XYZ file of N, CA and C in Angstrom:
597
model
N 32.164 -68.566 66.506
C 31.688 -69.151 67.586
C 30.283 -68.123 67.625
N 29.268 -69.401 68.189
C 27.605 -68.610 68.458
C 27.768 -67.469 68.981
N 28.434 -67.178 70.420
C 28.036 -65.967 71.026
C 29.004 -65.350 71.937
N 29.380 -65.564 72.987
C 30.265 -64.922 73.389
C 31.365 -65.536 74.571
N 31.500 -66.875 74.544
C 33.042 -66.958 74.546
C 33.648 -67.573 74.296
N 35.156 -66.939 73.858
C 36.177 -67.983 73.472
C 37.466 -67.443 74.309
N 36.990 -68.008 75.799
C 37.917 -68.249 76.884
C 37.452 -69.470 77.497
N 38.071 -69.635 78.601
C 38.073 -70.660 79.409
C 37.062 -70.679 80.239
N 36.137 -71.153 80.827
C 35.357 -70.733 81.702
C 36.062 -71.398 83.084
N 35.932 -70.703 84.297
C 36.832 -71.221 85.188
C 36.099 -70.980 86.487
N 34.453 -70.061 86.200
C 33.638 -70.430 87.683
C 32.097 -70.377 86.962
N 30.975 -70.692 87.148
C 29.726 -70.666 86.550
C 29.112 -70.619 87.375
N 28.062 -69.533 87.528
C 26.612 -68.663 88.024
C 25.475 -69.556 87.820
N 24.592 -69.881 88.467
C 23.498 -69.803 88.053
C 22.311 -70.288 88.988
N 21.112 -69.925 88.952
C 20.301 -69.713 90.164
C 20.019 -70.780 90.929
N 19.771 -71.158 92.182
C 19.482 -72.338 92.883
C 18.084 -73.065 92.469
N 17.248 -71.970 92.194
C 15.428 -72.013 91.693
C 15.704 -72.715 90.238
N 16.420 -72.318 89.586
C 16.198 -73.101 88.512
C 17.010 -74.552 88.350
N 18.268 -74.933 89.202
C 18.654 -76.118 89.870
C 17.864 -76.922 89.954
N 16.972 -76.412 90.592
C 15.762 -77.261 91.749
C 15.082 -78.088 91.018
N 14.619 -76.914 89.821
C 13.225 -77.713 89.349
C 13.606 -77.963 87.991
N 14.732 -77.664 87.234
C 15.579 -78.165 86.329
C 16.649 -78.744 86.090
N 17.371 -78.897 86.843
C 18.169 -80.059 87.248
C 19.813 -78.937 87.135
N 20.742 -78.832 87.451
C 22.296 -78.306 87.323
C 22.523 -78.001 85.836
N 22.670 -78.550 85.321
C 23.254 -78.609 84.106
C 21.964 -77.732 82.753
N 20.926 -77.964 83.205
C 19.616 -76.727 82.443
C 19.906 -76.005 82.921
N 19.943 -75.724 84.339
C 20.540 -74.177 84.913
C 21.573 -73.565 84.456
N 22.197 -74.205 84.198
C 23.871 -73.406 83.496
C 23.573 -73.194 82.198
N 22.097 -73.869 81.244
C 21.892 -73.620 80.035
C 21.312 -72.774 79.867
N 20.280 -72.516 81.016
C 19.841 -71.079 81.040
C 20.413 -69.929 80.898
N 21.015 -70.141 82.404
C 22.374 -68.705 82.742
C 22.891 -68.820 80.812
N 23.654 -69.410 80.327
C 24.102 -69.482 79.061
C 23.412 -68.389 78.403
N 22.330 -69.050 77.911
C 21.241 -68.050 77.186
C 20.728 -67.249 77.380
N 20.495 -67.021 78.669
C 20.205 -65.587 79.434
C 21.573 -64.413 78.876
N 22.757 -65.046 79.355
C 24.019 -64.123 78.858
C 24.141 -63.571 77.534
N 23.817 -64.540 76.522
C 23.559 -64.449 75.131
C 22.616 -63.340 74.371
N 21.822 -63.604 75.055
C 20.521 -62.575 75.004
C 20.899 -60.976 75.241
N 21.407 -60.888 76.482
C 21.789 -59.887 76.953
C 23.293 -59.126 76.125
N 24.085 -60.353 75.855
C 24.462 -59.367 74.386
C 24.587 -59.104 73.151
N 23.429 -59.922 72.900
C 22.517 -59.475 71.632
C 21.619 -58.858 71.125
N 21.323 -57.912 72.581
C 19.920 -57.191 72.719
C 19.741 -55.825 71.631
N 21.277 -55.140 71.339
C 21.515 -54.285 71.002
C 22.288 -54.718 69.446
N 21.880 -56.224 68.640
C 22.477 -56.386 67.598
C 20.893 -56.542 66.839
N 20.605 -55.829 65.397
C 19.526 -56.480 64.857
C 19.259 -57.302 64.147
N 20.536 -57.652 63.495
C 20.570 -59.124 63.188
C 19.853 -60.152 64.066
N 20.419 -59.863 65.617
C 19.680 -60.958 66.322
C 17.934 -60.728 67.162
N 17.161 -59.612 66.352
C 16.113 -59.483 66.726
C 15.174 -59.771 65.468
N 14.565 -61.076 66.079
C 14.051 -61.414 64.539
C 12.199 -62.035 65.527
N 11.244 -61.994 64.761
C 9.927 -61.900 65.384
C 9.406 -61.226 66.622
N 9.903 -60.197 66.908
C 10.121 -59.154 67.775
C 10.605 -59.670 69.183
N 11.187 -60.735 69.011
C 12.274 -61.319 70.101
C 14.180 -60.831 70.118
N 14.563 -60.836 70.949
C 16.307 -61.014 70.762
C 16.547 -62.733 71.043
N 17.741 -63.135 70.244
C 17.573 -64.230 69.969
C 19.149 -64.810 70.098
N 19.733 -65.396 70.802
C 21.221 -65.922 70.482
C 21.119 -67.775 69.631
N 22.527 -67.754 69.100
C 22.658 -69.145 68.190
C 23.994 -69.908 69.118
N 23.878 -71.123 69.107
C 24.919 -72.287 69.286
C 24.865 -73.276 68.700
N 25.718 -74.152 67.972
C 25.584 -74.900 68.022
C 26.048 -76.162 68.981
N 25.323 -77.388 69.256
C 25.634 -78.576 70.343
C 26.893 -78.015 70.626
N 27.827 -78.420 69.484
C 29.748 -78.455 69.493
C 29.811 -77.239 70.157
N 29.378 -76.335 69.862
C 29.795 -74.845 70.492
C 29.253 -74.646 72.046
N 28.252 -75.435 72.550
C 28.033 -75.284 73.515
C 29.093 -76.297 74.767
N 29.501 -77.115 73.809
C 30.302 -78.481 74.408
C 31.517 -77.454 74.652
N 32.060 -76.434 73.579
C 33.420 -76.318 74.099
C 33.161 -75.091 74.703
N 32.074 -74.728 75.026
C 32.138 -73.467 76.282
C 31.726 -74.285 77.494
N 31.166 -75.196 77.487
C 30.950 -76.181 79.091
C 31.276 -77.476 78.564
N 32.676 -77.504 78.803
C 33.337 -78.610 78.406
C 33.273 -79.984 79.645
N 32.642 -79.352 80.998
C 32.269 -80.636 81.733
C 31.357 -81.299 81.037
N 30.273 -80.839 80.513
C 29.237 -81.814 79.597
C 29.200 -82.130 78.243
N 28.792 -83.209 78.390
C 28.645 -83.848 77.205
C 27.471 -83.482 76.195
N 27.713 -84.126 75.076
C 26.877 -83.321 73.879
C 25.773 -84.336 74.035
N 25.465 -85.081 74.549
C 24.401 -85.740 74.700
C 23.615 -85.276 75.735
N 24.243 -84.401 76.790
C 23.737 -83.985 78.335
C 22.984 -82.762 77.437
N 23.689 -82.050 76.670
C 23.373 -81.036 76.331
C 22.162 -80.962 75.530
N 22.228 -81.740 74.595
C 21.196 -81.873 74.202
C 20.116 -82.256 74.539
N 19.792 -83.497 75.581
C 18.867 -83.575 76.857
C 18.303 -82.525 77.414
N 19.834 -81.354 77.928
C 18.909 -80.646 78.731
C 18.206 -79.505 77.773
N 18.749 -78.990 76.880
C 18.164 -78.378 75.855
C 16.441 -78.688 75.354
N 16.588 -79.996 74.702
C 15.065 -80.407 74.825
C 14.159 -80.554 75.902
N 14.514 -81.134 76.900
C 13.861 -80.688 78.165
C 13.349 -79.498 78.123
N 14.619 -78.281 78.048
C 14.216 -76.904 78.654
C 12.767 -76.603 77.182
N 13.276 -76.757 76.310
C 12.208 -76.511 75.053
C 10.735 -77.128 75.310
N 10.877 -78.382 75.640
C 9.548 -78.910 75.996
C 8.918 -78.697 76.747
N 9.441 -78.159 78.205
C 8.892 -77.282 79.308
C 8.401 -76.259 79.127
N 8.782 -75.599 77.587
C 8.329 -74.289 76.917
C 9.127 -73.345 77.888
N 10.384 -73.133 78.363
C 11.171 -72.227 79.407
C 12.175 -71.649 77.860
N 12.294 -72.218 77.160
C 12.909 -71.741 76.027
C 12.145 -72.189 74.652
N 12.357 -71.297 73.541
C 12.202 -71.193 71.981
C 13.415 -71.740 71.589
N 13.194 -72.547 70.214
C 14.289 -72.775 69.554
C 13.765 -72.957 68.182
N 14.601 -72.372 67.264
C 13.976 -71.897 65.620
C 15.315 -72.172 65.162
N 15.223 -72.412 63.515
C 16.648 -72.021 63.030
C 16.091 -71.120 61.765
N 16.939 -70.303 62.349
C 16.699 -68.419 61.511
C 17.807 -67.699 60.752
N 18.727 -68.959 60.528
C 20.006 -67.891 59.819
C 19.340 -68.274 58.312
N 19.636 -67.225 57.397
C 19.000 -66.586 56.295
C 19.724 -67.194 55.301
N 20.470 -68.547 55.339
C 21.107 -69.756 54.623
C 20.463 -71.137 55.102
N 19.422 -71.432 54.189
C 18.864 -72.505 54.811
C 19.457 -74.068 55.080
N 20.746 -74.025 54.229
C 21.676 -74.939 54.594
C 22.187 -74.931 56.004
N 22.281 -73.986 56.455
C 22.680 -73.510 58.142
C 21.687 -74.101 58.582
N 21.591 -74.754 59.550
C 21.237 -75.449 60.812
C 21.060 -75.484 62.206
N 22.187 -73.992 62.487
C 22.404 -74.475 63.613
C 21.082 -73.849 64.424
N 21.013 -74.155 65.800
C 19.891 -73.852 66.303
C 19.765 -72.446 66.880
N 18.809 -71.324 66.884
C 18.887 -69.926 67.701
C 17.843 -70.203 68.807
N 18.436 -69.952 70.148
C 17.343 -69.572 71.133
C 16.767 -68.580 71.630
N 16.000 -68.250 72.430
C 15.514 -67.094 73.400
C 14.539 -67.888 74.477
N 14.525 -67.129 75.551
C 13.572 -67.650 76.762
C 12.122 -67.241 76.405
N 11.460 -67.857 76.842
C 9.716 -67.849 76.933
C 9.519 -66.768 78.124
N 8.653 -66.152 78.422
C 7.952 -65.582 79.024
C 7.823 -66.335 80.541
N 8.051 -67.601 80.482
C 8.151 -68.330 81.694
C 9.423 -67.835 82.849
N 10.297 -67.674 82.350
C 11.543 -67.029 82.801
C 12.022 -65.567 82.351
N 11.225 -65.039 81.563
C 11.508 -63.747 80.861
C 12.420 -63.340 79.552
N 11.908 -62.938 79.098
C 12.210 -62.884 77.642
C 12.565 -61.303 77.724
N 14.037 -60.817 77.561
C 14.370 -59.272 77.566
C 13.418 -58.668 76.963
N 12.999 -57.445 77.220
C 12.477 -56.630 77.190
C 11.215 -56.734 75.669
N 10.313 -56.804 75.158
C 9.389 -57.295 74.051
C 9.832 -55.955 73.072
N 10.098 -56.765 72.165
C 10.437 -55.681 70.776
C 8.924 -55.453 70.338
N 8.485 -54.234 69.848
C 7.552 -54.107 69.362
C 7.932 -53.804 67.742
N 8.696 -53.139 67.125
C 9.249 -52.777 66.037
C 10.579 -52.651 65.271
N 10.551 -53.735 64.834
C 12.310 -53.570 64.307
C 12.204 -52.975 62.737
N 12.543 -52.189 62.160
C 12.059 -52.049 60.720
C 13.564 -51.620 59.738
N 13.702 -52.091 59.093
C 15.055 -51.813 57.718
C 14.988 -50.943 57.316
N 15.903 -49.226 57.313
C 15.205 -48.365 56.277
C 16.381 -48.880 54.925
N 16.211 -47.670 53.963
C 16.758 -47.438 52.798
C 18.177 -47.846 53.010
N 18.569 -47.276 53.937
C 19.992 -47.015 54.211
C 21.030 -48.012 55.132
N 20.032 -48.659 55.277
C 20.171 -50.311 56.320
C 20.560 -49.870 57.597
N 19.702 -48.817 58.036
C 20.220 -48.384 59.485
C 18.796 -49.570 60.419
N 18.743 -49.573 61.216
C 17.038 -50.208 61.786
C 16.974 -48.789 62.760
N 15.378 -48.707 62.640
C 14.488 -47.957 63.484
C 13.967 -49.331 64.864
N 14.163 -48.173 65.989
C 14.084 -49.008 67.223
C 12.467 -48.170 67.990
N 12.183 -46.929 66.811
C 10.850 -46.403 68.024
C 10.050 -47.145 68.809
N 9.601 -47.040 69.165
C 8.295 -47.758 70.463
C 9.147 -48.707 71.323
N 10.394 -49.054 71.046
C 10.928 -49.876 72.309
C 11.211 -49.387 73.339
N 11.212 -50.351 74.583
C 11.182 -49.983 75.890
C 12.728 -49.953 76.238
N 13.287 -49.185 76.513
C 14.943 -48.941 76.519
C 15.108 -48.823 78.342
N 15.656 -49.609 78.807
C 15.678 -50.458 80.351
C 17.125 -50.573 80.227
N 17.918 -49.965 81.279
C 19.197 -49.783 80.927
C 19.419 -51.033 82.707
N 20.354 -52.269 81.941
C 20.999 -53.090 82.620
C 22.474 -52.922 82.821
N 22.721 -53.012 84.236
C 24.543 -52.388 84.250
C 24.886 -53.733 83.835
N 26.059 -53.756 83.239
C 26.688 -55.243 82.452
C 27.581 -55.683 83.842
N 27.678 -56.839 83.482
C 28.725 -57.577 84.534
C 30.141 -57.359 84.108
N 31.047 -57.509 84.883
C 32.463 -57.613 84.829
C 33.375 -58.490 83.567
N 32.480 -59.725 83.340
C 32.278 -60.918 82.352
C 31.633 -60.029 80.927
N 31.076 -59.404 81.345
C 30.534 -59.013 79.875
C 31.452 -57.663 79.157
N 31.977 -57.161 80.048
C 32.845 -56.168 79.695
C 34.181 -56.632 79.030
N 34.755 -57.679 79.683
C 35.464 -58.264 79.720
C 35.699 -58.861 78.040
N 34.675 -59.648 77.919
C 34.206 -60.152 76.760
C 34.285 -58.890 75.186
N 33.069 -58.232 75.412
C 33.068 -57.242 74.735
C 34.279 -56.144 74.275
N 35.211 -56.185 75.756
C 36.070 -54.971 75.220
C 37.391 -55.511 76.129
N 38.061 -56.157 75.502
C 38.941 -56.930 75.679
C 39.807 -56.023 76.511
N 40.171 -54.803 75.675
C 41.078 -53.769 76.089
C 41.210 -52.891 77.201
N 39.789 -52.853 77.477
C 39.075 -52.459 78.913
C 39.857 -52.662 80.164
N 40.418 -51.987 80.971
C 40.756 -52.455 82.467
C 38.693 -52.544 82.982
N 38.006 -53.896 82.941
C 37.324 -53.919 83.041
C 36.279 -53.956 84.462
N 37.403 -54.110 85.154
C 37.232 -53.659 86.732
C 37.317 -52.256 87.433
N 38.487 -51.634 86.688
C 38.081 -50.180 86.688
C 36.958 -49.321 86.331
N 36.781 -49.443 85.337
C 35.255 -49.108 84.678
C 34.360 -49.304 85.477
N 33.758 -50.838 85.975
C 32.712 -50.914 86.447
C 32.355 -50.390 87.835
N 33.881 -50.284 88.391
C 34.022 -49.930 89.870
C 33.471 -47.892 89.687
N 34.316 -47.499 89.255
C 34.177 -46.150 88.727
C 32.723 -45.749 88.328
N 31.659 -46.530 87.548
C 30.651 -46.560 86.920
C 29.584 -46.696 88.382
N 30.013 -47.942 88.723
C 29.387 -47.908 90.395
C 29.379 -47.564 90.961
N 30.142 -46.629 91.695
C 30.586 -45.468 92.591
C 29.505 -44.310 92.211
N 29.321 -44.340 90.782
C 28.595 -43.330 90.135
C 27.283 -43.053 89.708
N 26.855 -44.712 90.581
C 25.168 -44.903 90.079
C 24.866 -45.410 88.915
N 25.885 -45.309 88.162
C 25.789 -45.598 86.767
C 25.568 -44.522 86.112
N 25.879 -43.558 86.014
C 24.893 -42.184 85.804
C 26.252 -41.136 84.496
N 26.245 -40.890 83.906
C 26.913 -39.632 83.227
C 26.322 -38.306 83.411
N 27.715 -38.095 84.221
C 26.734 -36.152 84.725
C 25.727 -36.595 85.627
N 24.489 -35.938 85.505
C 23.426 -36.334 86.197
C 22.250 -37.167 85.908
N 22.812 -37.450 84.071
C 21.492 -38.624 84.007
C 21.808 -40.443 83.934
N 21.142 -41.187 83.990
C 20.872 -42.412 84.202
C 21.815 -42.608 82.815
N 22.915 -43.533 82.897
C 23.780 -44.126 81.648
C 22.750 -44.706 80.909
N 21.964 -44.539 79.430
C 21.273 -45.292 78.725
C 22.340 -46.129 77.914
N 23.801 -46.606 77.660
C 24.339 -47.353 76.716
C 25.964 -47.772 77.500
N 25.756 -48.620 77.990
C 27.250 -49.133 78.751
C 28.640 -49.173 77.541
N 27.806 -49.896 76.260
C 28.949 -49.813 75.018
C 29.811 -48.369 74.929
N 28.478 -47.584 74.630
C 29.000 -46.356 74.065
C 30.095 -45.541 75.729
N 29.782 -45.900 76.558
C 30.606 -44.988 77.413
C 31.847 -46.252 77.349
N 31.716 -47.365 77.239
C 33.085 -48.061 77.199
C 34.180 -47.697 76.308
N 33.475 -47.361 74.809
C 34.034 -46.786 74.033
C 34.743 -45.747 74.458
N 34.072 -44.994 74.756
C 34.515 -42.911 75.104
C 36.095 -43.476 76.348
N 35.657 -44.363 77.199
C 36.315 -44.304 78.020
C 38.044 -45.119 77.421
N 37.845 -45.931 76.696
C 38.629 -46.717 76.008
C 39.831 -45.335 75.092
N 39.006 -44.139 74.481
C 39.046 -43.047 73.497
C 39.902 -42.398 74.137
N 39.558 -41.942 75.674
C 39.987 -41.293 76.522
C 41.583 -41.335 77.402
N 41.447 -43.068 77.158
C 42.756 -43.780 77.846
C 43.780 -43.162 76.601
N 43.638 -43.504 75.398
C 44.479 -43.372 74.339
C 45.066 -42.074 74.280
N 44.049 -41.105 73.740
C 44.539 -39.378 74.243
C 45.304 -39.287 75.625
N 45.032 -39.778 76.972
C 46.072 -39.443 77.859
C 47.354 -40.248 77.776
N 47.181 -41.540 77.149
C 48.566 -42.213 77.163
C 49.274 -41.316 75.744
N 48.666 -40.988 75.048
C 49.805 -40.617 73.559
C 50.525 -39.842 73.931
N 51.053 -38.464 75.235
C 51.653 -37.605 75.524
C 53.197 -38.319 75.820
N 52.558 -39.380 77.019
C 53.320 -40.058 77.560
C 54.434 -41.251 76.975
N 53.885 -41.536 75.949
C 54.296 -42.029 74.899
C 55.482 -41.300 73.942
N 54.821 -40.003 73.648
C 56.120 -38.700 73.051
C 56.764 -38.406 73.651
N 56.654 -38.479 75.177
C 58.060 -38.153 75.916
C 58.937 -38.710 76.072
N 58.674 -39.885 76.058
C 59.868 -41.050 76.529
C 60.297 -41.384 75.350
N 59.802 -40.941 74.018
C 61.178 -41.357 72.536
C 61.555 -40.120 72.716
N 61.398 -38.727 73.233
C 62.146 -37.559 73.222
C 63.564 -37.930 74.133
N 63.312 -38.510 75.161
C 63.960 -38.877 76.190
C 65.151 -39.842 76.252
N 65.265 -40.458 75.180
C 65.966 -41.844 74.605
C 66.900 -41.173 73.789
């Protein structure tokens, strides 16, 4: 799937100012694109022309937002593009793949502009001169990227600490989530061993 949902959506959030200006369906798609960009901002494969992008086919949009017809989705995306709210390009390395990629224009705020992303000989990406701004993840993002994580407990724990690690501002919540899961595994291992010995 193009970006972030493999689950049934039970609640939709969007900004009323977007709904008033562009319509409810368009406001929902704006929110969907913004979530996709947030999830992709650390993926070098989704950074092109100095911007973060996400992609979806109209069919995939419809699978996410089943209450919107494909024709409605096409109309709304076309309107947002015409009004210069979003940029739309076909950026897949395979020219046969015509899936559209999307990003926000400065009208609503592209995620921190990326000055340079270079591929080294070791196939690692350098991100020098990139402004690093920590953005607190939503519980939904945590559940999507780390299904095994107790997202609510993780979110509550770091919210109570001001999203700091020790005395320092957290820089990478994904790394923190991976460490959290690793610690959980270490903690659970002795319990499993004792249960086996007692049997």
